[in-house]
Structure formats: structure tokens, C-alpha cells
CSV table of C-alpha atoms in Angstrom, one decimal:
chain,number,residue,atom,x,y,z
A,132,MET,CA,181.2,59.3,-78.5
A,133,ASP,CA,178.9,57.8,-76.1
A,134,GLY,CA,175.2,57.2,-76.8
A,135,ALA,CA,174.0,60.4,-75.1
A,136,SER,CA,176.5,62.5,-77.0
A,137,ILE,CA,175.5,60.9,-80.3
A,138,LEU,CA,171.9,61.5,-79.6
A,139,ILE,CA,172.3,65.1,-78.6
A,140,THR,CA,174.7,65.9,-81.5
A,141,GLY,CA,172.6,64.1,-84.1
A,142,MET,CA,169.4,65.6,-82.8
A,143,GLY,CA,170.9,69.1,-82.8
A,144,LEU,CA,172.1,68.7,-86.4
A,145,ALA,CA,168.8,67.3,-87.6
A,146,VAL,CA,166.8,70.2,-86.0
A,147,ALA,CA,169.3,72.6,-87.6
A,148,ALA,CA,168.9,71.0,-91.0
A,149,GLY,CA,165.1,71.2,-90.6
A,150,LEU,CA,165.4,75.0,-90.7
A,151,ASN,CA,168.2,75.2,-93.3
A,152,ALA,CA,169.7,72.2,-95.0
A,153,TYR,CA,173.0,73.7,-95.9
A,154,ILE,CA,174.0,75.7,-92.7
A,155,PRO,CA,174.7,72.5,-90.6
A,156,LEU,CA,176.2,70.7,-93.7
A,157,LEU,CA,178.6,73.6,-94.1
A,158,VAL,CA,179.4,73.9,-90.4
A,159,ALA,CA,180.1,70.1,-90.2
A,160,GLY,CA,182.1,70.1,-93.5
A,161,LEU,CA,184.2,73.1,-92.3
A,162,LEU,CA,184.9,71.5,-88.9
A,163,VAL,CA,185.9,68.2,-90.7
A,164,HIS,CA,188.0,70.2,-93.2
A,165,PHE,CA,189.9,71.9,-90.4
A,166,ASP,CA,190.3,68.6,-88.4
A,167,VAL,CA,188.2,69.9,-85.5
A,168,VAL,CA,185.8,66.9,-85.8
A,169,SER,CA,185.9,63.6,-87.7
A,170,PHE,CA,182.9,61.4,-88.6
A,171,GLY,CA,184.9,58.7,-90.5
A,172,ASP,CA,184.1,57.3,-93.9
A,173,PRO,CA,181.9,58.1,-95.8
A,174,TYR,CA,180.8,61.2,-93.9
A,175,ASP,CA,184.2,62.9,-93.9
A,176,VAL,CA,183.6,63.7,-97.6
A,177,LEU,CA,181.6,66.7,-96.3
A,178,GLY,CA,185.0,68.3,-95.5
A,179,GLY,CA,186.4,68.0,-99.0
A,180,THR,CA,186.8,71.1,-101.1
A,181,PRO,CA,184.4,70.0,-103.8
A,182,ALA,CA,181.7,69.3,-101.2
A,183,LEU,CA,182.3,72.6,-99.4
A,184,ILE,CA,182.0,74.5,-102.7
A,185,ILE,CA,178.7,72.8,-103.7
A,186,ILE,CA,177.3,73.3,-100.2
A,187,GLY,CA,178.4,76.9,-100.2
A,188,VAL,CA,176.7,77.6,-103.5
A,189,LEU,CA,173.5,76.0,-102.5
A,190,LEU,CA,173.5,77.8,-99.2
A,191,ALA,CA,173.8,81.1,-101.0
A,192,ILE,CA,170.8,80.3,-103.2
A,193,GLU,CA,168.9,79.2,-100.1
A,194,LEU,CA,169.7,82.3,-98.1
A,195,LEU,CA,168.5,84.5,-101.0
A,196,ALA,CA,165.4,82.6,-101.9
A,197,ASP,CA,164.3,82.3,-98.2
A,198,LYS,CA,164.2,86.1,-97.8
A,199,ILE,CA,161.7,86.8,-100.5
A,200,PRO,CA,158.0,86.5,-99.7
A,201,ALA,CA,156.2,83.9,-101.8
A,202,VAL,CA,159.6,82.6,-103.2
A,203,ASP,CA,160.2,81.4,-99.6
A,204,SER,CA,157.1,79.2,-99.9
A,205,VAL,CA,158.3,77.7,-103.2
A,206,ASN,CA,161.7,77.2,-101.7
A,207,ASP,CA,160.1,75.4,-98.8
A,208,ALA,CA,158.2,73.1,-101.2
A,209,VAL,CA,161.5,72.2,-102.9
A,210,GLN,CA,163.3,71.9,-99.5
A,211,THR,CA,160.7,69.3,-98.3
A,212,PHE,CA,163.0,66.6,-99.8
A,213,ILE,CA,166.4,68.2,-99.1
A,214,ARG,CA,166.1,69.2,-95.5
A,215,PRO,CA,165.0,65.7,-94.2
A,216,ALA,CA,167.8,64.2,-96.3
A,217,SER,CA,170.3,66.6,-94.8
A,218,GLY,CA,169.1,65.8,-91.3
A,219,ALA,CA,169.4,62.0,-92.0
A,220,VAL,CA,172.9,62.3,-93.3
A,221,LEU,CA,174.0,64.5,-90.4
A,222,PHE,CA,172.5,62.3,-87.7
A,223,ALA,CA,174.0,59.3,-89.3
A,224,ALA,CA,177.4,61.1,-89.5
A,225,ALA,CA,177.1,61.8,-85.8
A,226,ALA,CA,176.4,58.1,-85.1
A,227,SER,CA,179.2,56.8,-87.3
A,228,GLY,CA,181.3,55.9,-84.4
A,229,ALA,CA,178.6,53.9,-82.6
A,230,ASP,CA,179.3,50.3,-81.7
A,231,TRP,CA,175.6,49.2,-82.1
A,232,GLN,CA,175.0,47.6,-85.4
A,233,TRP,CA,171.6,49.2,-86.1
A,234,ALA,CA,172.8,52.7,-85.0
A,235,GLN,CA,173.3,54.0,-88.6
A,236,ALA,CA,170.0,52.8,-89.8
A,237,LEU,CA,168.2,54.2,-86.8
A,238,ALA,CA,170.1,57.5,-87.0
A,239,VAL,CA,169.1,57.9,-90.6
A,240,ILE,CA,165.4,57.4,-89.7
A,241,VAL,CA,165.4,59.6,-86.6
A,242,GLY,CA,167.3,62.3,-88.5
A,243,LEU,CA,165.0,62.2,-91.4
A,244,LEU,CA,161.9,62.3,-89.2
A,245,THR,CA,163.3,65.1,-87.0
A,246,ALA,CA,164.3,67.4,-89.8
A,247,LEU,CA,161.0,66.7,-91.6
A,248,GLY,CA,159.0,67.7,-88.5
A,249,VAL,CA,160.9,70.9,-88.0
A,250,HIS,CA,160.8,71.7,-91.8
A,251,SER,CA,157.0,71.0,-91.8
A,252,THR,CA,156.4,73.4,-89.0
A,253,LYS,CA,158.6,76.2,-90.6
A,254,ALA,CA,156.9,75.6,-94.0
A,255,ALA,CA,153.4,75.9,-92.4
A,256,ALA,CA,154.3,79.0,-90.4
A,257,ARG,CA,156.0,81.0,-93.1
A,258,PRO,CA,152.9,81.8,-95.2
A,259,VAL,CA,151.0,82.8,-92.1
A,260,ILE,CA,153.9,85.1,-91.1
A,261,ASN,CA,154.0,86.6,-94.6
A,262,VAL,CA,150.3,87.2,-94.8
A,263,THR,CA,149.9,88.6,-91.2
A,264,THR,CA,152.9,91.0,-91.7
A,265,ALA,CA,152.3,91.9,-95.4
A,266,GLY,CA,155.5,90.2,-96.3
A,267,ALA,CA,157.8,92.1,-93.9
A,268,GLY,CA,158.0,89.3,-91.3
A,269,GLY,CA,159.3,86.5,-93.7
A,270,PRO,CA,162.8,87.9,-94.1
A,271,VAL,CA,163.0,88.5,-90.4
A,272,ALA,CA,161.9,85.0,-89.6
A,273,SER,CA,164.4,83.7,-92.1
A,274,VAL,CA,167.3,85.5,-90.5
A,275,VAL,CA,166.2,84.3,-87.1
A,276,GLU,CA,165.9,80.6,-88.4
A,277,ASP,CA,169.4,80.9,-90.1
A,278,GLY,CA,171.0,82.2,-86.9
A,279,PHE,CA,169.3,79.5,-84.8
A,280,SER,CA,170.4,76.9,-87.3
A,281,LEU,CA,174.0,78.1,-87.2
A,282,GLY,CA,174.1,78.3,-83.4
A,283,LEU,CA,172.5,75.0,-82.9
A,284,ALA,CA,174.8,73.2,-85.4
A,285,LEU,CA,177.9,74.7,-83.8
A,286,ALA,CA,176.7,73.8,-80.3
A,287,ALA,CA,175.8,70.3,-81.3
A,288,LEU,CA,179.3,69.6,-82.7
A,289,LEU,CA,181.4,71.6,-80.2
A,290,ALA,CA,179.4,71.9,-77.0
A,291,PRO,CA,176.7,69.1,-76.8
A,292,LEU,CA,175.6,70.3,-73.3
A,293,ILE,CA,174.7,73.6,-74.7
A,294,ALA,CA,172.9,72.0,-77.5
A,295,LEU,CA,170.9,69.9,-75.0
A,296,VAL,CA,169.8,73.1,-73.2
A,297,ILE,CA,168.8,74.6,-76.5
A,298,LEU,CA,166.9,71.5,-77.6
A,299,ALA,CA,165.2,71.3,-74.2
A,300,GLY,CA,164.2,74.9,-74.4
A,301,LEU,CA,162.9,74.3,-77.9
A,302,ALA,CA,160.8,71.3,-76.7
A,303,TRP,CA,159.4,73.3,-73.9
A,304,PHE,CA,158.5,76.2,-76.2
A,305,GLY,CA,156.9,73.8,-78.6
A,306,PHE,CA,154.9,72.1,-75.9
A,307,ARG,CA,153.6,75.4,-74.5
A,308,THR,CA,152.8,76.7,-78.0
A,309,ILE,CA,150.7,73.4,-78.8
A,310,ARG,CA,148.9,73.7,-75.4
A,311,ARG,CA,148.1,77.3,-76.0
A,312,ILE,CA,146.7,76.6,-79.5
A,313,ARG,CA,144.6,73.7,-78.1
A,314,ARG,CA,143.2,75.9,-75.4
A,315,ARG,CA,142.2,78.6,-77.9
A,316,ARG,CA,140.5,76.1,-80.1
A,317,SER,CA,138.5,74.6,-77.2
A,318,GLY,CA,137.6,78.1,-75.9
A,319,GLN,CA,139.4,77.7,-72.6
A,320,PRO,CA,140.9,80.8,-71.0
A,321,GLU,CA,144.6,81.3,-70.9
A,322,PRO,CA,146.1,80.7,-67.4
A,323,ALA,CA,147.7,83.7,-65.7
A,324,ALA,CA,151.4,83.6,-66.3
């Protein structure tokens, strides 16, 4: 893989891990297991049967816990350590074929920080969603997050150009949201759309 593909794939996997640690791990593991992709040692261990079983069980627990209001916030607290670690491992796996000596170390750091940033945003938004919707919005948000995580992980590994479009769209949405929040806080009127 060239540098741009490594960056897009790694970033896509890290963002997906920030939403759900286990979906991109399972997607990557299944694609390695069925010889669709290969990361090389030590990352190809994700495709082994024991790893797939463990990731599958953890994913089932995560999927259930994230759909229950209040439990989802406790789950997010626990996942504060797991999602960034997942993002770090996945970004490093994407960079495993890079020629540059520092690529692995840099990939771990960027993957960890990317997943942590996405996770922090999700963890901060979920209680607000639960309170403003009397708990009804949390499960809906969780399903959307899971679907986005799955789609982005698949795109990152199988169609990096699509992942690039998704990441660019996400960055644009984030930029617009931050701008809108800053305007509201400063009392400036919203521009006509």
C-alpha cells in the first residue's frame, strides 16, 4: 500500500473504532481469515479463530450494553480505554507494510488519538441524546453508530476512495457543527442556508 492508502485505511478504521471498538476489529479479522486482506505479523492474528470468537463475544456484549440508556454511559466509560486501543492496533495494522521506519509508532499514536477523539465526542453526546429524548434516542443513535462503523470499516479495507469521501464528509459535518455551536454561544445569527 502507498502512503495515501495507508493513511485513508488507517484513519477509516480508527474512526470506526472510536464508535465501536469491536466492529472494525471483527471486519478486519474476518477479511484476514478469508484471505481478502493481509496485514502481516503480528496483526494477522486478528483472523485466527480464537481472536474472532473473543471479538464476537465482546461485540455482542457491546451491542447490547450500548442500546440501554444509562448503561450506555457506563459502557462508554469502560470503552474509554478499549476504543482508542482498538484504533491504535487497527491503524498500525494498516501501516504494517509501510517502508518508513517510524510508520508503526506514528500509526499507533494517530490511531489512538483519532479513536479517542471520536469516542470522546460520542460519549459526550450520548447522555444529551438520552436526556433530551427521554431515553428513546440512545438506542437509535447506537444503531446508526454501529451501521456507520461497519460501513466505514468495510470501505476503509475494501474501497479506500469511498472511505476518503466518507471521512471528508464527516470532517465537513464536524466543522459545520462546531461553527454552529460557536455562533450560538457568541449570539451571532445563523446564516441563511
